[in-house]
Amino acid sequence: MLETMAKLHIIGHQSKLDETLAVLHGLGTVHLIDVSDDGTVPLPPLAVDEQHLQRIEDLRYLRARLGSVLALLPNLPEPGLSVPEMTENSLDRMRSELNELAPRVEQIVHQIDDLTREQETLPRHVASLTKLLPLVPGLAQLHGYGTAVLLVESRHSSVLGELHVQLTEKLAGNFEIISDHVDTNTVGAVLVYPRDHSEEVASLLGREAISRVRLPRQYETMSFREAISAMKTRLADLPGEIASSQRELDALVAGHADWAAAASYLEQHLDQLGAIRHLGATAHTFVISSWVPERSADELEKVVAARVGEKVIVERVAVEDGEVPPVLMHNPAPARPFEFLVRLLAIPRYGTVDPTLLMGLFVPLFFGIMLGDVIYGAI
């Protein structure tokens, strides 16, 4: 169903503006109206000076930088519902911490990612080379020559013959292909070719039916047997390196669990600073024009009176002809997942019918009918 919306004007002394905005933001039910679009507030917008704009830019930069670091640290605890107020000294300390720690944090996280990726890919290289090892047990990388390791599905093995013909034409026979079945479904091949023809060879190998096994750079100059041995040794060392890097990262960010709370505070504070440009003002007062759900209007009045005091009042305003309140859907918990489908089509206009309950009733029914099993469709 669609919520009935009430229009409120919140009027107070400018000394209480920040406190009022913090209370409204905490309630989470207030939709601000720009005074420039509200004919019931014959006041100019609150003036925003350069200092205020610079403050917003500074905090946005701090939020972005803090957010980029937090994205690398998923193990930091989430902030609670109540985000503590931060002073300018706290924010300055946060800037200093980020300047000092962020580069090293980013370096260690990328290092852990690289090590983890290496740990995931090396077993596939070992498996591929182990299959191909019987083909060329003694082949080492020759000076001036490159090696390409190929895997082809057995049903497409004819492409190796075509490749041989084309290489003979381009390289004048200065190459060698050794191939054999490595299992029932795969043919393995090792191509040895002059390095100065690498681009031509690469263009010939760019076929869907040919899968080229690309070794990490540090193993390219080794024989297959040496590469397999070196990879197995590396795989044995990687868990210790990853654990060591993780311990260093944990020690680096220990004691900075307040970063997540700081990010939430910055988000809220920037919302409040950005809201100021939507307000009306005189020399000493401010006017906030807003929409709130009808069921929340009384609670808002009580909370503002209790937390801000008598210097701020809340008054209900009649909705003028032509004003269109924002649309807020509020449905029982079982129907809420179907709000997504309604929004996907079109948000219903204010004052009309919310089709969410009908969607919740008929979509599982029709889905079940299409599958021939209504119970399965409902589940």
XYZ file of C-alpha atoms in Angstrom:
379
model
C 0.000 0.000 0.000
C 1.041 3.604 -0.501
C 1.758 5.735 2.538
C -0.252 8.903 3.113
C 2.214 11.788 3.301
C 2.019 14.885 5.505
C 3.692 18.188 4.721
C 5.589 19.853 7.564
C 7.474 23.100 8.057
C 10.229 22.966 10.675
C 11.133 26.475 11.812
C 13.876 27.426 14.225
C 16.778 29.622 15.212
C 19.891 29.165 13.073
C 21.927 28.228 16.135
C 19.880 24.994 16.229
C 20.189 24.162 12.516
C 22.938 21.531 12.706
C 21.300 19.847 15.680
C 17.919 19.802 13.929
C 19.343 18.337 10.714
C 21.102 15.613 12.721
C 17.819 14.661 14.426
C 15.912 14.574 11.122
C 18.633 12.503 9.472
C 18.534 10.046 12.352
C 14.780 9.562 11.974
C 15.248 8.542 8.351
C 11.656 9.388 7.360
C 12.023 12.989 6.130
C 11.989 13.985 2.450
C 13.233 17.567 2.027
C 11.555 19.985 -0.369
C 13.723 22.622 -2.013
C 12.346 26.007 -0.932
C 12.797 27.247 -4.488
C 10.086 24.754 -5.519
C 7.762 25.387 -2.566
C 5.381 28.301 -2.972
C 4.379 28.116 0.693
C 7.843 29.301 1.811
C 8.318 32.896 0.552
C 11.964 32.983 1.636
C 15.253 32.855 -0.238
C 17.450 29.763 0.137
C 19.940 29.741 2.983
C 23.157 31.378 1.783
C 26.059 28.962 1.343
C 29.469 30.633 1.575
C 32.819 29.491 0.183
C 33.902 28.156 3.555
C 30.881 25.859 3.661
C 31.543 24.591 0.124
C 35.213 23.994 0.930
C 34.171 22.065 4.028
C 31.978 19.809 1.896
C 34.795 19.182 -0.594
C 37.291 18.360 2.175
C 34.920 15.896 3.798
C 34.047 14.294 0.458
C 37.721 13.714 -0.237
C 38.231 12.235 3.235
C 35.171 9.995 2.803
C 36.352 8.781 -0.613
C 39.838 8.008 0.662
C 38.524 6.262 3.764
C 36.041 4.308 1.647
C 38.783 3.080 -0.697
C 40.781 1.757 2.274
C 37.743 0.152 3.936
C 36.922 -1.630 0.671
C 40.260 -3.416 1.065
C 39.553 -4.400 4.696
C 36.383 -6.526 4.802
C 37.241 -7.875 8.261
C 36.814 -4.562 10.084
C 33.704 -4.604 12.311
C 30.594 -2.870 10.995
C 29.578 0.336 12.813
C 26.587 0.138 15.129
C 23.269 1.812 14.542
C 24.366 4.751 16.698
C 27.252 6.545 14.989
C 29.314 8.647 17.423
C 29.847 12.347 16.786
C 33.331 13.222 15.557
C 35.147 16.443 16.359
C 37.461 18.347 14.051
C 40.392 16.947 16.040
C 39.113 13.408 15.379
C 38.885 14.106 11.658
C 42.407 15.584 11.616
C 43.680 12.468 13.374
C 41.903 10.339 10.766
C 43.601 12.248 7.956
C 47.017 11.727 9.558
C 46.378 8.005 10.019
C 45.322 7.601 6.404
C 48.347 9.537 5.146
C 50.613 7.291 7.177
C 48.965 3.879 6.793
C 46.907 3.850 3.589
C 49.807 3.369 1.117
C 51.176 0.402 3.063
C 47.692 -1.107 3.559
C 47.030 -0.919 -0.189
C 50.423 -2.450 -0.931
C 49.901 -5.403 1.435
C 46.347 -6.063 0.221
C 47.487 -6.123 -3.409
C 50.357 -8.379 -2.380
C 47.935 -10.813 -0.710
C 45.710 -10.737 -3.804
C 48.673 -11.542 -6.062
C 49.806 -14.394 -3.828
C 46.290 -15.812 -3.612
C 45.885 -15.608 -7.388
C 49.213 -17.373 -7.826
C 48.089 -20.075 -5.386
C 44.952 -20.620 -7.464
C 46.596 -20.699 -10.912
C 49.774 -22.687 -10.300
C 47.984 -26.049 -9.748
C 46.410 -25.704 -13.207
C 49.841 -25.106 -14.756
C 51.286 -28.104 -12.902
C 48.442 -30.312 -14.132
C 48.853 -29.137 -17.746
C 52.628 -29.568 -17.759
C 52.405 -32.969 -16.077
C 50.130 -34.154 -18.899
C 52.539 -32.817 -21.521
C 55.747 -33.981 -19.837
C 55.765 -37.441 -21.487
C 55.834 -35.770 -24.897
C 59.125 -33.908 -24.357
C 60.766 -35.193 -21.176
C 64.135 -33.624 -21.945
C 63.166 -30.445 -23.804
C 64.684 -27.261 -22.369
C 64.310 -23.738 -23.668
C 66.770 -23.220 -26.515
C 68.643 -19.962 -27.072
C 66.742 -17.835 -29.581
C 63.744 -20.141 -29.618
C 60.359 -19.882 -27.950
C 58.027 -22.627 -26.794
C 54.224 -22.743 -27.023
C 52.281 -25.351 -25.075
C 48.964 -26.223 -26.746
C 45.923 -28.251 -25.770
C 43.344 -29.216 -28.416
C 40.141 -31.193 -28.051
C 40.476 -34.538 -29.823
C 37.526 -33.785 -32.109
C 39.365 -30.671 -33.342
C 42.805 -32.309 -33.695
C 42.800 -31.609 -37.442
C 43.701 -27.971 -36.682
C 47.201 -29.141 -35.746
C 47.668 -30.375 -39.305
C 46.459 -27.051 -40.668
C 48.780 -25.264 -38.246
C 51.718 -27.356 -39.479
C 51.010 -26.373 -43.084
C 50.758 -22.659 -42.280
C 53.899 -22.688 -40.110
C 55.822 -24.429 -42.905
C 54.816 -21.647 -45.248
C 55.646 -18.783 -42.859
C 58.747 -20.184 -41.106
C 60.195 -22.212 -43.976
C 60.203 -25.331 -41.834
C 62.214 -23.746 -39.012
C 60.007 -25.148 -36.216
C 59.039 -28.375 -34.514
C 55.641 -29.662 -33.278
C 55.490 -32.667 -30.960
C 51.966 -33.903 -30.180
C 50.164 -36.866 -28.633
C 47.018 -37.684 -26.677
C 47.320 -36.613 -23.053
C 43.898 -38.097 -22.246
C 40.921 -39.499 -24.116
C 39.492 -36.072 -24.962
C 42.612 -33.914 -25.341
C 45.601 -33.753 -27.646
C 48.661 -31.989 -26.266
C 51.277 -30.318 -28.450
C 54.550 -28.493 -27.922
C 55.624 -26.010 -30.578
C 59.238 -24.793 -30.750
C 59.803 -21.769 -33.014
C 62.273 -18.873 -33.533
C 61.579 -15.997 -31.112
C 61.839 -13.381 -33.877
C 58.667 -14.900 -35.398
C 56.643 -14.683 -32.161
C 53.992 -12.312 -33.567
C 53.325 -14.500 -36.618
C 53.058 -17.600 -34.464
C 50.738 -15.858 -32.014
C 48.382 -14.830 -34.851
C 48.221 -18.435 -36.078
C 47.513 -19.758 -32.597
C 44.588 -17.394 -32.042
C 41.934 -19.993 -32.763
C 38.964 -21.036 -30.667
C 39.826 -24.718 -30.931
C 43.388 -24.202 -29.642
C 43.972 -23.548 -25.945
C 47.427 -22.152 -25.266
C 48.975 -22.863 -21.870
C 50.749 -19.642 -20.863
C 53.330 -20.098 -18.128
C 54.161 -17.324 -15.661
C 57.157 -15.315 -16.826
C 59.551 -16.704 -14.188
C 59.066 -20.260 -15.546
C 59.299 -19.538 -19.266
C 63.036 -20.298 -19.552
C 62.832 -23.617 -17.685
C 62.350 -27.116 -19.014
C 59.003 -28.702 -18.252
C 60.445 -30.868 -15.511
C 62.248 -27.915 -13.909
C 59.094 -25.772 -14.129
C 56.945 -28.453 -12.473
C 59.453 -28.853 -9.649
C 59.764 -25.085 -9.145
C 55.963 -24.649 -9.147
C 55.464 -27.364 -6.530
C 58.106 -25.752 -4.322
C 56.397 -22.379 -4.782
C 52.993 -23.857 -3.889
C 54.445 -25.187 -0.645
C 55.804 -21.719 0.248
C 52.720 -19.644 -0.670
C 50.498 -20.400 2.389
C 53.233 -19.163 4.719
C 53.759 -15.973 2.686
C 50.020 -15.262 2.590
C 49.683 -15.834 6.340
C 52.681 -13.585 7.027
C 51.247 -10.771 4.894
C 47.848 -11.133 6.567
C 49.437 -10.907 10.022
C 51.262 -7.748 8.982
C 48.005 -6.261 7.671
C 46.109 -7.170 10.856
C 48.811 -5.589 12.999
C 48.798 -2.472 10.827
C 45.047 -1.825 11.183
C 44.717 -3.016 14.774
C 43.284 -0.239 16.878
C 41.566 1.407 13.903
C 38.170 -0.242 14.182
C 36.713 3.273 14.394
C 37.383 3.788 10.675
C 34.081 2.169 9.727
C 32.196 4.356 12.213
C 34.018 7.411 10.854
C 32.886 6.553 7.319
C 29.257 6.350 8.494
C 29.598 9.665 10.328
C 31.040 11.360 7.237
C 28.192 10.017 5.111
C 25.591 11.391 7.519
C 27.384 14.697 8.042
C 27.735 15.291 4.300
C 24.020 14.614 3.870
C 23.331 17.286 6.489
C 25.710 19.805 4.911
C 24.194 19.157 1.498
C 20.672 19.649 2.852
C 21.405 23.261 3.850
C 21.104 24.551 0.283
C 17.467 23.333 0.188
C 16.364 25.389 3.220
C 14.800 28.816 3.464
C 16.222 31.452 5.789
C 16.004 34.905 7.246
C 18.824 36.690 9.062
C 18.319 34.568 12.200
C 15.946 31.704 11.379
C 15.678 28.729 9.063
C 12.689 26.954 7.515
C 12.791 23.297 6.475
C 9.964 22.227 4.169
C 9.474 18.475 4.115
C 7.282 15.459 3.476
C 6.958 12.722 6.084
C 4.676 9.680 6.314
C 1.460 10.626 8.124
C 2.040 7.901 10.706
C 5.466 9.398 11.564
C 4.460 13.062 11.813
C 3.476 13.014 15.499
C 6.624 11.111 16.430
C 8.758 13.656 14.550
C 7.198 16.542 16.479
C 7.848 14.821 19.805
C 11.444 13.894 18.952
C 12.325 17.408 17.742
C 10.773 18.955 20.867
C 12.611 16.536 23.157
C 16.058 16.686 21.521
C 16.268 20.221 20.141
C 13.999 22.221 22.424
C 11.682 25.175 22.200
C 13.749 27.138 19.685
C 12.473 24.839 16.938
C 8.805 24.258 16.154
C 7.049 21.886 13.768
C 3.831 22.868 12.022
C 1.628 20.984 9.589
C 0.966 22.644 6.248
C -1.970 22.111 3.915
C -1.059 20.484 0.616
C -1.670 22.914 -2.229
C -3.339 22.010 -5.507
C -0.833 20.637 -7.963
C 1.659 19.475 -5.319
C 2.616 15.839 -5.735
C 3.959 14.147 -2.585
C 6.715 11.547 -2.951
C 5.637 7.919 -3.235
C 6.465 5.590 -0.345
C 5.396 1.948 -0.505
C 4.807 0.123 2.776
C 3.739 -3.517 2.580
C 3.700 -6.564 4.873
C 7.022 -8.400 5.056
C 5.971 -11.341 2.787
C 5.031 -8.901 -0.003
C 8.098 -6.643 0.170
C 10.268 -8.731 -2.208
C 7.662 -8.049 -4.912
C 8.123 -4.275 -4.585
C 11.191 -4.733 -6.764
C 9.019 -6.056 -9.610
C 6.626 -3.130 -9.228
C 9.481 -0.605 -9.323
C 10.899 -2.414 -12.342
C 7.741 -1.592 -14.291
C 6.778 1.829 -12.883
C 6.329 3.369 -9.456
C 2.592 3.970 -8.914
C 1.454 7.587 -8.740
C 0.632 9.052 -5.350
C -3.026 8.493 -4.468
C -3.442 5.440 -6.712
C -3.342 1.723 -5.853
C -0.126 -0.088 -4.919
C -0.129 -3.338 -6.961
C 2.493 -5.047 -4.779
C 0.006 -7.307 -2.953
C -1.575 -8.353 -6.254
C 1.886 -9.025 -7.662
C 2.708 -11.150 -4.608
C -0.461 -13.162 -5.111
C -0.466 -13.732 -8.854
C 3.229 -13.950 -9.829
C 3.857 -17.214 -7.873
C 0.503 -18.526 -9.146
C 1.280 -17.815 -12.800
C 4.827 -19.087 -12.391
C 3.474 -22.308 -10.928
C 0.932 -22.663 -13.739
C 3.682 -22.264 -16.354
C 5.730 -24.976 -14.640
C 2.695 -27.182 -14.166
C 3.183 -27.226 -10.388
C 1.582 -24.508 -8.296
C 3.237 -25.629 -5.051
C 6.679 -25.532 -6.699
C 5.894 -22.104 -8.118
C 4.840 -20.777 -4.700
C 8.066 -22.054 -3.126
